[in-house]
Coordinates of C-alpha atoms in Angstrom, one line a residue:
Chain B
X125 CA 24.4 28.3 -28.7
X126 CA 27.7 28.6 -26.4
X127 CA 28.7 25.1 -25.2
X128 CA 27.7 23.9 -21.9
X129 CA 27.4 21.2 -19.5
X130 CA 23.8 19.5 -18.8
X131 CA 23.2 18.1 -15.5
X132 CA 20.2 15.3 -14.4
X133 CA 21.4 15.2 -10.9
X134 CA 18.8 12.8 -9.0
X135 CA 18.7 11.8 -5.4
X136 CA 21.2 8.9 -6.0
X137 CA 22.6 9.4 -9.6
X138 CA 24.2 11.7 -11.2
X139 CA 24.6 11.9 -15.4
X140 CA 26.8 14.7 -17.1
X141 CA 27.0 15.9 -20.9
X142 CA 29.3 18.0 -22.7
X143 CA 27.2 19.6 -25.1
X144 CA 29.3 21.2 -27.9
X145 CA 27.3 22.8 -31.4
X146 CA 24.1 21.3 -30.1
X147 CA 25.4 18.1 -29.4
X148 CA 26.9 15.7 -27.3
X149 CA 30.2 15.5 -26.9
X150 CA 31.4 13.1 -24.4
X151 CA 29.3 12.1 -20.7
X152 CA 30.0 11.2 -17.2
X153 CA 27.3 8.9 -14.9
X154 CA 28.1 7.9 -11.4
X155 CA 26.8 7.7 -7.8
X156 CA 27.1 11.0 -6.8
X157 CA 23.2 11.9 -6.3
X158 CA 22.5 14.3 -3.7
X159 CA 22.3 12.0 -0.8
X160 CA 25.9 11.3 -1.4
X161 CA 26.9 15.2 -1.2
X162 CA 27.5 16.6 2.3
X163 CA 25.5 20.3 2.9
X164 CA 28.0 22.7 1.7
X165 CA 29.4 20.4 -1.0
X166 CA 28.2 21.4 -3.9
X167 CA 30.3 23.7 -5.2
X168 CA 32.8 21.0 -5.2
X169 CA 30.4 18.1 -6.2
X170 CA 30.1 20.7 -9.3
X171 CA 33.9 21.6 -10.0
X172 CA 34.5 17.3 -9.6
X173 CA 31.8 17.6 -12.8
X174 CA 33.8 20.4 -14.6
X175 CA 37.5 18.7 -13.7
X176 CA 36.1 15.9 -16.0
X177 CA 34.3 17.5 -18.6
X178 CA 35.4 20.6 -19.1
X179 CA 35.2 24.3 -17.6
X180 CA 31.7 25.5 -18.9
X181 CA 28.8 26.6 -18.3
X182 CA 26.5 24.2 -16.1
X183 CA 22.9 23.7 -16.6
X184 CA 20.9 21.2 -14.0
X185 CA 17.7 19.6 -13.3
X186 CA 16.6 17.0 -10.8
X187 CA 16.6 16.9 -7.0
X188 CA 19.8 19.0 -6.9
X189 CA 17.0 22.1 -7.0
X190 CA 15.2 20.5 -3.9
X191 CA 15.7 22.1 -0.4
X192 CA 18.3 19.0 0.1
X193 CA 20.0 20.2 -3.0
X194 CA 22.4 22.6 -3.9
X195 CA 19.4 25.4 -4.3
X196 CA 16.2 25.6 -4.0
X197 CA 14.5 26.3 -7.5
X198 CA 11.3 26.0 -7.0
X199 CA 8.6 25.3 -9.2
X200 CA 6.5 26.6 -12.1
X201 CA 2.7 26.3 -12.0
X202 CA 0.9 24.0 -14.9
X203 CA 0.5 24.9 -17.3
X204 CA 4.0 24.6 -18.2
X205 CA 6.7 24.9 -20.6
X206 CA 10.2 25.1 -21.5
X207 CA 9.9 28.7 -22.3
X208 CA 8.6 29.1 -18.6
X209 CA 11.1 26.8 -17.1
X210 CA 13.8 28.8 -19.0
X211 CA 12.6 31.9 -17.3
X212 CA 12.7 30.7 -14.0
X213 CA 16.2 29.1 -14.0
X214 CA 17.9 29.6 -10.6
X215 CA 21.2 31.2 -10.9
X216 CA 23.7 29.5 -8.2
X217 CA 27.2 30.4 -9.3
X218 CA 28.6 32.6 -11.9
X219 CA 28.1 29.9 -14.4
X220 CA 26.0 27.3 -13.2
X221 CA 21.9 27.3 -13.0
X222 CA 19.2 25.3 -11.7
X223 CA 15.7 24.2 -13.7
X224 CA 12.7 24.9 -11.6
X225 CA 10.4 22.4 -10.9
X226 CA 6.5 21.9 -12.0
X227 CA 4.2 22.4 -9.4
X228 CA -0.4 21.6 -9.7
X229 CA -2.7 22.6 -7.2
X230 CA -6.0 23.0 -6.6
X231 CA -7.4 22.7 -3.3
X232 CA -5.8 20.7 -0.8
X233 CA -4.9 18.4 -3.5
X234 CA -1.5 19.0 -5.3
X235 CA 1.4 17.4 -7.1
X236 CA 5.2 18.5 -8.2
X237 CA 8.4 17.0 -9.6
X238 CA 11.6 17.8 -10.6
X239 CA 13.6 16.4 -13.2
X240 CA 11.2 14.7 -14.8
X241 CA 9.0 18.4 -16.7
X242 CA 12.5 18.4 -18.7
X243 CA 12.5 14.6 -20.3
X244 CA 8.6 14.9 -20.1
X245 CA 9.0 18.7 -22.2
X246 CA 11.9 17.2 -24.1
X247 CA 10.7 14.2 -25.8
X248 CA 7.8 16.8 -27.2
X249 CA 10.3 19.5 -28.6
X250 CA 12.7 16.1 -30.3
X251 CA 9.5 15.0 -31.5
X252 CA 9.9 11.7 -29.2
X253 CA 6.1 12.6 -28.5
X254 CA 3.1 14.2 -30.1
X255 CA 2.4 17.6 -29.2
X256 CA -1.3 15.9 -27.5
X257 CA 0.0 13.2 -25.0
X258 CA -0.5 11.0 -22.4
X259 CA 2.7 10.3 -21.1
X260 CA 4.4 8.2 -18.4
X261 CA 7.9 7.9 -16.0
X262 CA 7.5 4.3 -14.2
X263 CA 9.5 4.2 -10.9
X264 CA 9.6 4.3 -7.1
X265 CA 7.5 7.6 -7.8
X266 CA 5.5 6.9 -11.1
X267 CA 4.6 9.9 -12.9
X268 CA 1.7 10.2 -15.4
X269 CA 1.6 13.4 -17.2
X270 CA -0.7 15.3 -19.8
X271 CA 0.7 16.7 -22.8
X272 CA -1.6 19.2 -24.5
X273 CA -0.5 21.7 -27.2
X274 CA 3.1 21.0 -26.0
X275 CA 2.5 22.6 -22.8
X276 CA 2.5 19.9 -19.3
X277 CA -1.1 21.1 -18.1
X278 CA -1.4 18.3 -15.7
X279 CA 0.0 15.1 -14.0
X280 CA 0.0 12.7 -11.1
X281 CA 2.2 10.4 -9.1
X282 CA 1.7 7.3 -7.8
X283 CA 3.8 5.7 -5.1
X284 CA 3.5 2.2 -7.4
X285 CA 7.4 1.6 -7.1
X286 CA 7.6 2.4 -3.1
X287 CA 4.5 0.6 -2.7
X288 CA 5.9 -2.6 -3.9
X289 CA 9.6 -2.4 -2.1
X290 CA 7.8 -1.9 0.8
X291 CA 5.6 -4.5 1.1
X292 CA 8.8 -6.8 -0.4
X293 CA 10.5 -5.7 2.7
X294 CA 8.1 -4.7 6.2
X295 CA 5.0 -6.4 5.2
X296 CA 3.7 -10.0 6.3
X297 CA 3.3 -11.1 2.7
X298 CA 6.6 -9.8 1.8
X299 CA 8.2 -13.4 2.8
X300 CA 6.8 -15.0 -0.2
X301 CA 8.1 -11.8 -2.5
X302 CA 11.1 -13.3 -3.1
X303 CA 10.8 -14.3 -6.9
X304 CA 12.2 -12.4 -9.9
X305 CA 9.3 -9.6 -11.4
X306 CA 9.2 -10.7 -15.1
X307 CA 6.0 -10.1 -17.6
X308 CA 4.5 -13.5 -17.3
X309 CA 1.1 -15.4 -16.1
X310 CA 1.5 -14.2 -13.2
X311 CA 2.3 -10.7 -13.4
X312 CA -0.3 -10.6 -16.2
X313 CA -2.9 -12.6 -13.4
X314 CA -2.0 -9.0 -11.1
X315 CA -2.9 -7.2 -13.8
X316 CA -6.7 -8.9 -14.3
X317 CA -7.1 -9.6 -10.9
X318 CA -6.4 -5.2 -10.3
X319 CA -9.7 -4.7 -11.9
X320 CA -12.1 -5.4 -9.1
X321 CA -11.3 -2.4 -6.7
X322 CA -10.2 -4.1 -3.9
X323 CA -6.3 -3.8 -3.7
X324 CA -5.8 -4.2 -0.3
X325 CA -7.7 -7.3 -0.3
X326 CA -6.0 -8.5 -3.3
X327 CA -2.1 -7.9 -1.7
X328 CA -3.2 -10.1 1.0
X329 CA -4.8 -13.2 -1.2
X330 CA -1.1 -13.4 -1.6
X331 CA -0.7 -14.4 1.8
X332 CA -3.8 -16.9 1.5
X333 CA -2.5 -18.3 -1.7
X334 CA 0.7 -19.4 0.3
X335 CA -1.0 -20.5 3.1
X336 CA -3.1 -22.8 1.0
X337 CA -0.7 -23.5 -1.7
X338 CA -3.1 -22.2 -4.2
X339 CA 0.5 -19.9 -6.0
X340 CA 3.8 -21.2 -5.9
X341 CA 5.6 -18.5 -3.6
X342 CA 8.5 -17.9 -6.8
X343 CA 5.3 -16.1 -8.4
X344 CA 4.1 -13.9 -5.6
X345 CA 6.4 -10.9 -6.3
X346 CA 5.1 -10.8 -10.2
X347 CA 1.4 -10.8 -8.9
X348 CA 1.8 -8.4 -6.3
X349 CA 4.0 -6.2 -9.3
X350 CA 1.1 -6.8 -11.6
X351 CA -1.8 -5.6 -9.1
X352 CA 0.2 -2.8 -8.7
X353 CA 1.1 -1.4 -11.9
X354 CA -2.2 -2.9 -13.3
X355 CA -4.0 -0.3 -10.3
X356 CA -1.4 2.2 -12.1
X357 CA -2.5 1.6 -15.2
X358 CA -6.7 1.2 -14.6
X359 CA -6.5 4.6 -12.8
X360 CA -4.6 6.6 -15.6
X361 CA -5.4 4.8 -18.9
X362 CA -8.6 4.7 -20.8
X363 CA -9.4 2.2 -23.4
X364 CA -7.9 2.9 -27.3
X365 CA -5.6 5.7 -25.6
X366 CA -1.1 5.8 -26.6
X367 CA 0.7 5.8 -23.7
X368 CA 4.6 7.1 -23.9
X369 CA 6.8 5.7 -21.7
X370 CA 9.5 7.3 -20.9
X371 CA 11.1 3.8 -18.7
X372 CA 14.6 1.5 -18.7
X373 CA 13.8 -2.0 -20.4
X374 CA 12.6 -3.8 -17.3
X375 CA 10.4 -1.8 -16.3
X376 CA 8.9 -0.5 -19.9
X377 CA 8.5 -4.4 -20.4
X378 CA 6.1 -4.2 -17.4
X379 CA 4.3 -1.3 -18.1
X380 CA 3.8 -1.9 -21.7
X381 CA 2.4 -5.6 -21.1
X382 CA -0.1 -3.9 -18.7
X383 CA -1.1 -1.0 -20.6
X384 CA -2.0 -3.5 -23.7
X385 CA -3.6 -5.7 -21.4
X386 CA -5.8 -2.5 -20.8
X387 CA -7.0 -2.3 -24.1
X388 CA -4.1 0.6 -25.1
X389 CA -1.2 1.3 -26.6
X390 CA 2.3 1.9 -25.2
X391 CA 5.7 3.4 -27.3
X392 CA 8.8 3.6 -25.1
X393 CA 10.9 6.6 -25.6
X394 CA 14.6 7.2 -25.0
X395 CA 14.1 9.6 -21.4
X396 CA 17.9 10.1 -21.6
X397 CA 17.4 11.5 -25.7
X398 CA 14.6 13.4 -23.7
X399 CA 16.7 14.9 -20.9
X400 CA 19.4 16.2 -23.7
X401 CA 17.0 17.5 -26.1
X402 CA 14.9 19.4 -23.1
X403 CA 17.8 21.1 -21.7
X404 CA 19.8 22.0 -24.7
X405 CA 16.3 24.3 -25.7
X406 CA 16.4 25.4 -22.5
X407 CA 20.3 26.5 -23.0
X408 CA 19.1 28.0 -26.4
X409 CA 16.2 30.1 -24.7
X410 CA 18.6 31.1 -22.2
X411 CA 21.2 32.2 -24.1
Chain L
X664 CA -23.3 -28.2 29.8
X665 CA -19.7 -29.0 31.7
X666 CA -18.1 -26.2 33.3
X667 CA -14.9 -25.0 31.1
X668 CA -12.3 -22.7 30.1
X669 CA -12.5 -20.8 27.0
X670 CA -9.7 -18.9 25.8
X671 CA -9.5 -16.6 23.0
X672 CA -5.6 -16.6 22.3
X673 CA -3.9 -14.9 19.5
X674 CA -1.0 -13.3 18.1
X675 CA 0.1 -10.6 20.6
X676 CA -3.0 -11.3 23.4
X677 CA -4.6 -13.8 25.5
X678 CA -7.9 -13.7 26.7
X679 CA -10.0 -16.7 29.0
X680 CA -13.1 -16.8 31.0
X681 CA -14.3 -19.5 33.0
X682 CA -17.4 -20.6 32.3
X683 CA -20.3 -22.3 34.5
X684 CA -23.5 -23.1 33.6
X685 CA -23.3 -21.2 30.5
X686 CA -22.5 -18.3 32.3
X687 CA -18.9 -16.6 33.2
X688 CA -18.0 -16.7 36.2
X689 CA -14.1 -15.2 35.5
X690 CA -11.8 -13.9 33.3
X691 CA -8.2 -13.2 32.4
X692 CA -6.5 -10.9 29.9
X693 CA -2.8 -10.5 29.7
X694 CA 0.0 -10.3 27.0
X695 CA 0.7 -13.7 26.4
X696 CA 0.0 -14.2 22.5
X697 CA 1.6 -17.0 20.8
X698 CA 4.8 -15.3 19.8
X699 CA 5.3 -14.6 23.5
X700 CA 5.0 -18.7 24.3
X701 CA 8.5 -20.6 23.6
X702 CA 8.2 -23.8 20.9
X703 CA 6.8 -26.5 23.3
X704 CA 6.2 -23.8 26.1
X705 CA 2.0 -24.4 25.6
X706 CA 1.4 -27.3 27.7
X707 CA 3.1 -24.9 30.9
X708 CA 1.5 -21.6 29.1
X709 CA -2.0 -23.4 29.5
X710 CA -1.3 -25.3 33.1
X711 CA -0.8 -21.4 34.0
X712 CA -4.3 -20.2 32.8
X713 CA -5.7 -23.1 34.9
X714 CA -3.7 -22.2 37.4
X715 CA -5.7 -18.7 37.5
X716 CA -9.1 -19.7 36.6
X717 CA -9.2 -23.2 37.7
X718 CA -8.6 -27.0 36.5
X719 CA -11.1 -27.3 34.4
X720 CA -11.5 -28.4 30.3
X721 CA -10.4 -26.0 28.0
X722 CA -11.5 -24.6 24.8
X723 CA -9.3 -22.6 22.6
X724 CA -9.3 -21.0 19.2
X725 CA -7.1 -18.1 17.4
X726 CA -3.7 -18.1 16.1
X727 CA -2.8 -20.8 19.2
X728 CA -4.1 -23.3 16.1
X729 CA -1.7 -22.3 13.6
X730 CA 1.3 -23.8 12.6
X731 CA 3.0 -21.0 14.7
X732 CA 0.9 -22.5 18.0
X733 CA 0.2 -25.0 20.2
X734 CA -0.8 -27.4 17.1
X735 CA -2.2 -26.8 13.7
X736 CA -6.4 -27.5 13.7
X737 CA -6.4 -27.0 10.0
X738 CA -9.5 -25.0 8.2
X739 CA -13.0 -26.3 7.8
X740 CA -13.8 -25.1 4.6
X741 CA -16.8 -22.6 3.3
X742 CA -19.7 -22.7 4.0
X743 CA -18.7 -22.9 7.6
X744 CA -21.2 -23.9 10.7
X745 CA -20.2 -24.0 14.2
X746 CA -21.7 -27.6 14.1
X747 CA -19.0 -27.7 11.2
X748 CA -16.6 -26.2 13.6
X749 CA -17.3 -28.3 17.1
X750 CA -17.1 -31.4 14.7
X751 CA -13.3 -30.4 13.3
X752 CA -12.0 -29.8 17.1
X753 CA -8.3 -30.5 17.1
X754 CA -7.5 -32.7 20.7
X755 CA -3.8 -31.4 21.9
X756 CA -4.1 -32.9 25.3
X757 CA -6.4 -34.7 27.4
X758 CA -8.8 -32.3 28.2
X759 CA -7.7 -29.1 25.5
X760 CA -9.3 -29.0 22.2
X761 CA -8.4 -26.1 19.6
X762 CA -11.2 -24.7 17.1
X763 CA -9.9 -25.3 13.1
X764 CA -9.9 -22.5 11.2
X765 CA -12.3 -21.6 8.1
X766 CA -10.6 -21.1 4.3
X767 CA -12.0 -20.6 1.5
X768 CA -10.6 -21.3 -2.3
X769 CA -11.4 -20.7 -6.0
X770 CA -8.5 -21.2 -8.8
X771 CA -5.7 -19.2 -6.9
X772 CA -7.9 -17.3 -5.0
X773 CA -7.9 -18.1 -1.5
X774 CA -8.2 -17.0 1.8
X775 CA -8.1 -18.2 5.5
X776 CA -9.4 -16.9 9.2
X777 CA -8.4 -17.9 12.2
X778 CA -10.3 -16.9 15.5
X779 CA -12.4 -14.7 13.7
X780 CA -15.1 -17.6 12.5
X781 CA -15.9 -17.9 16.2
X782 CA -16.8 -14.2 16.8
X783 CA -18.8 -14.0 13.2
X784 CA -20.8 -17.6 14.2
X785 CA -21.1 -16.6 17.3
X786 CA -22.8 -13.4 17.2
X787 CA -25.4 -14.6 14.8
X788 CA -25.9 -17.5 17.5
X789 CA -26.4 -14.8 20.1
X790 CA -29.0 -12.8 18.2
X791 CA -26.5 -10.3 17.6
X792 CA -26.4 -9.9 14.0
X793 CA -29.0 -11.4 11.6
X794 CA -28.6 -15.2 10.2
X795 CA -28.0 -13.3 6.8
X796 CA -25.7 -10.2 7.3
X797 CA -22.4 -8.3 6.0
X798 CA -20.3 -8.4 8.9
X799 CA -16.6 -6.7 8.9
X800 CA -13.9 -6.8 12.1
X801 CA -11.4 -4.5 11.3
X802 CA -8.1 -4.3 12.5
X803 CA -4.5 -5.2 10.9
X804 CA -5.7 -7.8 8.5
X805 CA -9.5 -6.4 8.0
X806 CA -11.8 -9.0 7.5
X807 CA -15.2 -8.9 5.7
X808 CA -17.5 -12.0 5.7
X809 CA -21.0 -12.7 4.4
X810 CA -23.2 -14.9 6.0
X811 CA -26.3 -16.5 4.9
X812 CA -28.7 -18.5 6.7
X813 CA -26.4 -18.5 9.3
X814 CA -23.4 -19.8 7.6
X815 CA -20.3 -18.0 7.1
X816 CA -20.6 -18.2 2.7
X817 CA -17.5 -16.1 1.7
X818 CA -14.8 -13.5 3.3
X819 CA -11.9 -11.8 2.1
X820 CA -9.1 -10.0 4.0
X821 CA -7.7 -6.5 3.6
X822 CA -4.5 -5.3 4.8
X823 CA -5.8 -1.9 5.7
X824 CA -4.2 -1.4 8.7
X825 CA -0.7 -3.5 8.3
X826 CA -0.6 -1.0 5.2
X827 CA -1.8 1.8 7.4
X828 CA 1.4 1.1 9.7
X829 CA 3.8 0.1 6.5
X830 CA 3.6 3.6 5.5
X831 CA 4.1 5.2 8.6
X832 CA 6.9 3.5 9.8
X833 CA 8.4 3.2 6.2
X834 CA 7.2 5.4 3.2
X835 CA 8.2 9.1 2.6
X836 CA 4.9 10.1 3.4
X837 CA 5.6 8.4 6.9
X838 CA 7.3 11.5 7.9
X839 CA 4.2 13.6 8.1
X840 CA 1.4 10.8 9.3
X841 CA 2.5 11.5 12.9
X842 CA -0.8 13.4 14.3
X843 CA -3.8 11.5 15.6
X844 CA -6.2 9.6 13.9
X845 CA -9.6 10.6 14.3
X846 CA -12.9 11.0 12.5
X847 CA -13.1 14.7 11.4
X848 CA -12.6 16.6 8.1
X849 CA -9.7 15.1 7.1
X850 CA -10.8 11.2 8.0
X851 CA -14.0 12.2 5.6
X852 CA -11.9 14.1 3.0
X853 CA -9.7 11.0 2.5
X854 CA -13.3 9.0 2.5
X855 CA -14.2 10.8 -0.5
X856 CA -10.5 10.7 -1.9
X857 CA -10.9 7.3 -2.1
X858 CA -13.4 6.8 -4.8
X859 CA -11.5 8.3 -7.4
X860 CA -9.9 4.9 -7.6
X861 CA -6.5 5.8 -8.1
X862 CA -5.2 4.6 -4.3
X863 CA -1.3 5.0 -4.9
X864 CA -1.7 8.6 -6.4
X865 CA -4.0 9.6 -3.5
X866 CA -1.5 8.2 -1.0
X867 CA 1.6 10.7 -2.8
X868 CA -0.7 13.1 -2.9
X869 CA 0.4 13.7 0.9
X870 CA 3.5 14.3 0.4
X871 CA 2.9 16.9 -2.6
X872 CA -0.1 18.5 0.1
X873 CA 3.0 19.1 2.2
X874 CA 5.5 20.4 0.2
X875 CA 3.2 22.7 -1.4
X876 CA 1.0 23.7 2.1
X877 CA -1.9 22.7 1.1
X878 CA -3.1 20.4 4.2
X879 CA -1.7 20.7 7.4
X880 CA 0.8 17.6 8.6
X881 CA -1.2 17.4 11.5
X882 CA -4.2 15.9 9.4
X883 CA -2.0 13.7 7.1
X884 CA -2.5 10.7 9.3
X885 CA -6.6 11.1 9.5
X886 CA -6.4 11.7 5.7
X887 CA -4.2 8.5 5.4
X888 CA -6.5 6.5 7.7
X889 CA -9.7 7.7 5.7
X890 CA -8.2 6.8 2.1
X891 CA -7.4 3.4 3.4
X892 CA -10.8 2.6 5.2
X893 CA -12.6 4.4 2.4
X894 CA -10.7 2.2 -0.5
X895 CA -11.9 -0.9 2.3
X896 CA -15.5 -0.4 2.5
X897 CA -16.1 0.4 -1.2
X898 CA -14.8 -2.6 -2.3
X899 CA -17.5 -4.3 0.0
X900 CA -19.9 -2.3 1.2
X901 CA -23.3 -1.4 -1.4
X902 CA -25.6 1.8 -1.2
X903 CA -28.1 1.2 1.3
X904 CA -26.6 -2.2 3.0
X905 CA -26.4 -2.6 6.6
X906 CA -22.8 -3.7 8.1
X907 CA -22.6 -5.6 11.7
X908 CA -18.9 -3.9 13.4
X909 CA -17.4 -6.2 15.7
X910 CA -14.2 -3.6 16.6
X911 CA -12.9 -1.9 19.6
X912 CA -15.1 1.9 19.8
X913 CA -12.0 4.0 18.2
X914 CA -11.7 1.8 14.9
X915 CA -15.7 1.1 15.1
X916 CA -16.1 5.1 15.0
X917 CA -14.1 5.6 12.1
X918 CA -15.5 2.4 10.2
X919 CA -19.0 3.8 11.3
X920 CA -18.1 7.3 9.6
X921 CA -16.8 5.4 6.3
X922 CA -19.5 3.3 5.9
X923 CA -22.3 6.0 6.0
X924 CA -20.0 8.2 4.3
X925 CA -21.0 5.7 1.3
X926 CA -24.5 5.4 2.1
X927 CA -24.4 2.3 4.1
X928 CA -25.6 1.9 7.6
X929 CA -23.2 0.3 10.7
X930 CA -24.1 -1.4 13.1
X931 CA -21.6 -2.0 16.3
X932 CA -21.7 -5.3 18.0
X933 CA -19.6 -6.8 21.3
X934 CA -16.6 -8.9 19.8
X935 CA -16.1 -10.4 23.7
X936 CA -19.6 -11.3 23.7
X937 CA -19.8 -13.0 20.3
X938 CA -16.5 -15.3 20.9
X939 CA -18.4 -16.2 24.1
X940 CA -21.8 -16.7 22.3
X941 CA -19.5 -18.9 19.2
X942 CA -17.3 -20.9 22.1
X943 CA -20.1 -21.8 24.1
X944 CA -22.2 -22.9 21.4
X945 CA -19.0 -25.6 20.2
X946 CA -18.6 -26.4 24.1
X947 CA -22.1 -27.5 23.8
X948 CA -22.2 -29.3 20.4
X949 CA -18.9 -31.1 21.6
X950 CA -20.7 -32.3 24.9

C-alpha cells in the first residue's frame, strides 16, 4: 500500500494522519471542520493539510462528503461494508477522495451518517469488535449500530446529545441545569427514573423538584443527563447484551454506568484506532 | 352569595368576569399576564380591572400567586378540595384574595399546578366531568390529573409543547417543522411512531426522512406534533379509559385523535366554564 494521508474531517474538527507502510507516521488535529471553510475553500483547506503533512495522496470521511462539504459522496445502502464503501469513493481532485456515507430506509422511515460507517467498520476489521455487534457513538447525534457478519446491516440515531444542550439552554428547566454531568446518584436516579415511559413528564419533575426543594438544583443537569441517556439506552439495549462504545472518557463513563445499570455490558473502544484501521483497508482495497 | 370579580390571570393573559348572583354579568380578556405587570405594579394592574368591570371583591388564581406575582399563595397539598382551596386563600389587599396552588411530593418526586386546580375542581363541581375521572389540559406544560371522589389525588406535568417549540426554534430538525400542524396522516403516523419507545431516535428520524425524501417537509411538523402527543398520552392514558379535555378546539382535535388513536375515548369540556364553576364554588365557601 502507497502512502497516504487519512482524513476525519467533521463539522467542527478536523484530524490528519500520515500513514506510511501501514502505519502512522506523524498527525495534525485542529478547528478546521467544515463550518470553518468558506464554499470554494477546499482545495486550499486540503493543500493547508498537505503543506504540513506531506504531498500525498488524501483519503477522507466525515461531513466533508456532505452537500456543505467539499463534495457530495453520497451514501451506500445497508447492508454495508468497507468493500462497498471502497467502491463508491468520490474522486475530487487528482489525488484526493471522499468515503460515501451509509444510508437505511424503509418507508418513510430512514437514517444515514457519515464518518462514523468507517470507525464503526474499522474497529471490526482491527478486531476492536466482534464480527456480531451491537455497537455505539455517544454524542450530540448518538448512533447505535448493528454489526452482523462484519457487514453494518442496520442503525439508529438519537438526538440524546442535542436533546440535552437544548433544554440546558432554551427550556424553562434549563435554569437549574447548571451543575457538572458526572456518573453519580443522581445521574444514576435519571437512569431508574427513564424506565417509566413518560420522558417528558420526567424532564419537567425537574422543574417541580426545584420549586419544592425536593433536588438540590447542582444535581438537575446529571438527572436530566441520566433520563436521557438512560431513554437511550432502554430503547437500544436488551438485558445480558455487550455494548461497544466507541466514546471519549466523559461520556463512555456515562454510557457505560447506564448500560450496566440496564442489566448489560459495555467495552469502550479507541474510535480514533477505529478511524485509522477503517481507512487504511479502505486505501488497501483501493489501491 | 356577594357579587364579585373573578379573574383568571396567568403568565402571558388575563381573563375576569363579573359575577352577580352566581351568574356573569361581564367579562374582560386582554394581554396583561404577570410578566406584562411591573414588580409592585399589581395593586394599579387590579384597580384597572375594577376600573372596567366594577369596584367590587376580587377573586384571583393563576400564576398572579407565584412568586413571580402579585404574592406567593403557596400550594395546598394532594389530595386537593376546593373546600381545601377556599380555606388556603392568600389576602393581598382588603378586599383581593388569591387561590394557593396544589403540589404534590414523594422522595424527589414532585410536582406543582397553578390555576389549573381551579378548572379540574371546577368542572367536576359543574357536572362537567365525573367525581372520578382522568382529566388532561394540554398546552406548554401538559398536565394530566386524576381525580377521585371528587378530589384532585395525583397529576404530573409534561413538557410536550415547550419541547414541541424547543425544537422548532432550536434543533436541526427545526429547519423542516415549518408547515402546519394538523390532524391527518402524518399527526397519526407520528401517533403510531411513538410507541416504539425510542422518542429521541424518532425525533432524528426527521431529519434522515429529509435528507433521504422519504416524507415531505411539509408534514414534518404534524409528524413532530404526533410523536410528542403520542409519547404524552401513552404514558397516561389506558386501553379503553375515558379522558375529560379541557383545551382550546385545535389542540383538543389533535389530543382527541391521539387518544383514540390508543384506544381511549376523549371527551371535550369548556375550560372558561369550569374556572367559573371552581371560582364560584371558593367565592361561596369563603362567604
Amino acid at each position: 500500500m502507497s502512502d497516504f494521508i487519512a482524513v476525519d474531517w467533521g463539522t467542527t474538527n478536523r484530524r490528519a494522519w500520515r500513514v506510511e507502510d501501514g502505519r502512522v507516521a506523524d498527525m495534525m488535529h485542529d478547528g478546521h471542520g467544515i463550518l470553518a471553510v468558506p464554499a470554494g475553500g477546499f482545495v486550499e483547506a486540503a493543500a493547508a493539510v498537505r503543506a504540513r503533512l506531506g504531498s500525498l495522496p488524501m483519503l477522507m470521511a466525515g461531513m466533508v462528503g456532505s452537500n456543505r462539504g467539499w463534495a457530495d459522496a453520497g451514501y451506500v445502502p445497508c447492508p454495508a461494508t468497507l468493500d462497498a464503501l471502497a467502491a463508491g469513493l468520490r474522486q475530487v481532485a487528482d489525488d484526493a477522495w471522499i468515503v460515501p456515507g451509509v444510508s437505511t430506509a424503509e418507508g418513510s422511515r430512514g437514517d444515514v451518517m457519515r464518518g462514523e460507517e468507517v470507525q464503526l467498520l474499522g474497529a471490526v476489521a482491527a478486531g476492536l469488535a466482534p464480527a456480531d455487534a451491537l455497537m455505539c457513538q455517544p454524542g450530540t447525534h448518538c448512533k447505535w449500530a448493528r454489526i452482523e457478519r462484519g457487514a453494518l446491516v442496520s442503525f439508529a440515531t438519537a438526538m440524546t446529545g442535542e436533546l440535552f444542550a437544548l433544554l440546558r439552554d432554551h427550556a424553562l428547566i434549563g435554569a437549574t441545569m447548571k451543575g457538572t454531568v458526572i456518573d453519580g446518584p443522581a445521574f444514576r436516579e435519571g437512569v431508574a427514573r427513564s424506565g417509566e415511559g413518560d420522558l417528558t413528564a420526567a424532564l419537567f419533575g425537574v422543574r417541580a423538584a426545584s420549586v419544592l426543594g425536593l433536588r438540590d438544583d447542582a444535581d438537575a443537569a446529571a438527572y436530566v443527563s441520566g433520563l436521557l441517556i438512560g431513554s437511550d439506552c432502554r430503547a437500544q439495549v436488551r438485558v445480558g447484551e455487550t455494548v461497544h462504545l466507541l466514546a471519549d472518557p466523559a461520556l463512555g463513563a456515562l454510557y457505560t454506568a447506564a448500560i450496566e445499570a440496564l442489566g448489560a455490558r459495555a467495552i469502550l473502544v479507541d474510535s480514533h484506532a477505529a478511524f485509522l484501521a477503517g481507512i487504511i483497508r479502505i486505501r488497501e482495497l483501493q489501491a
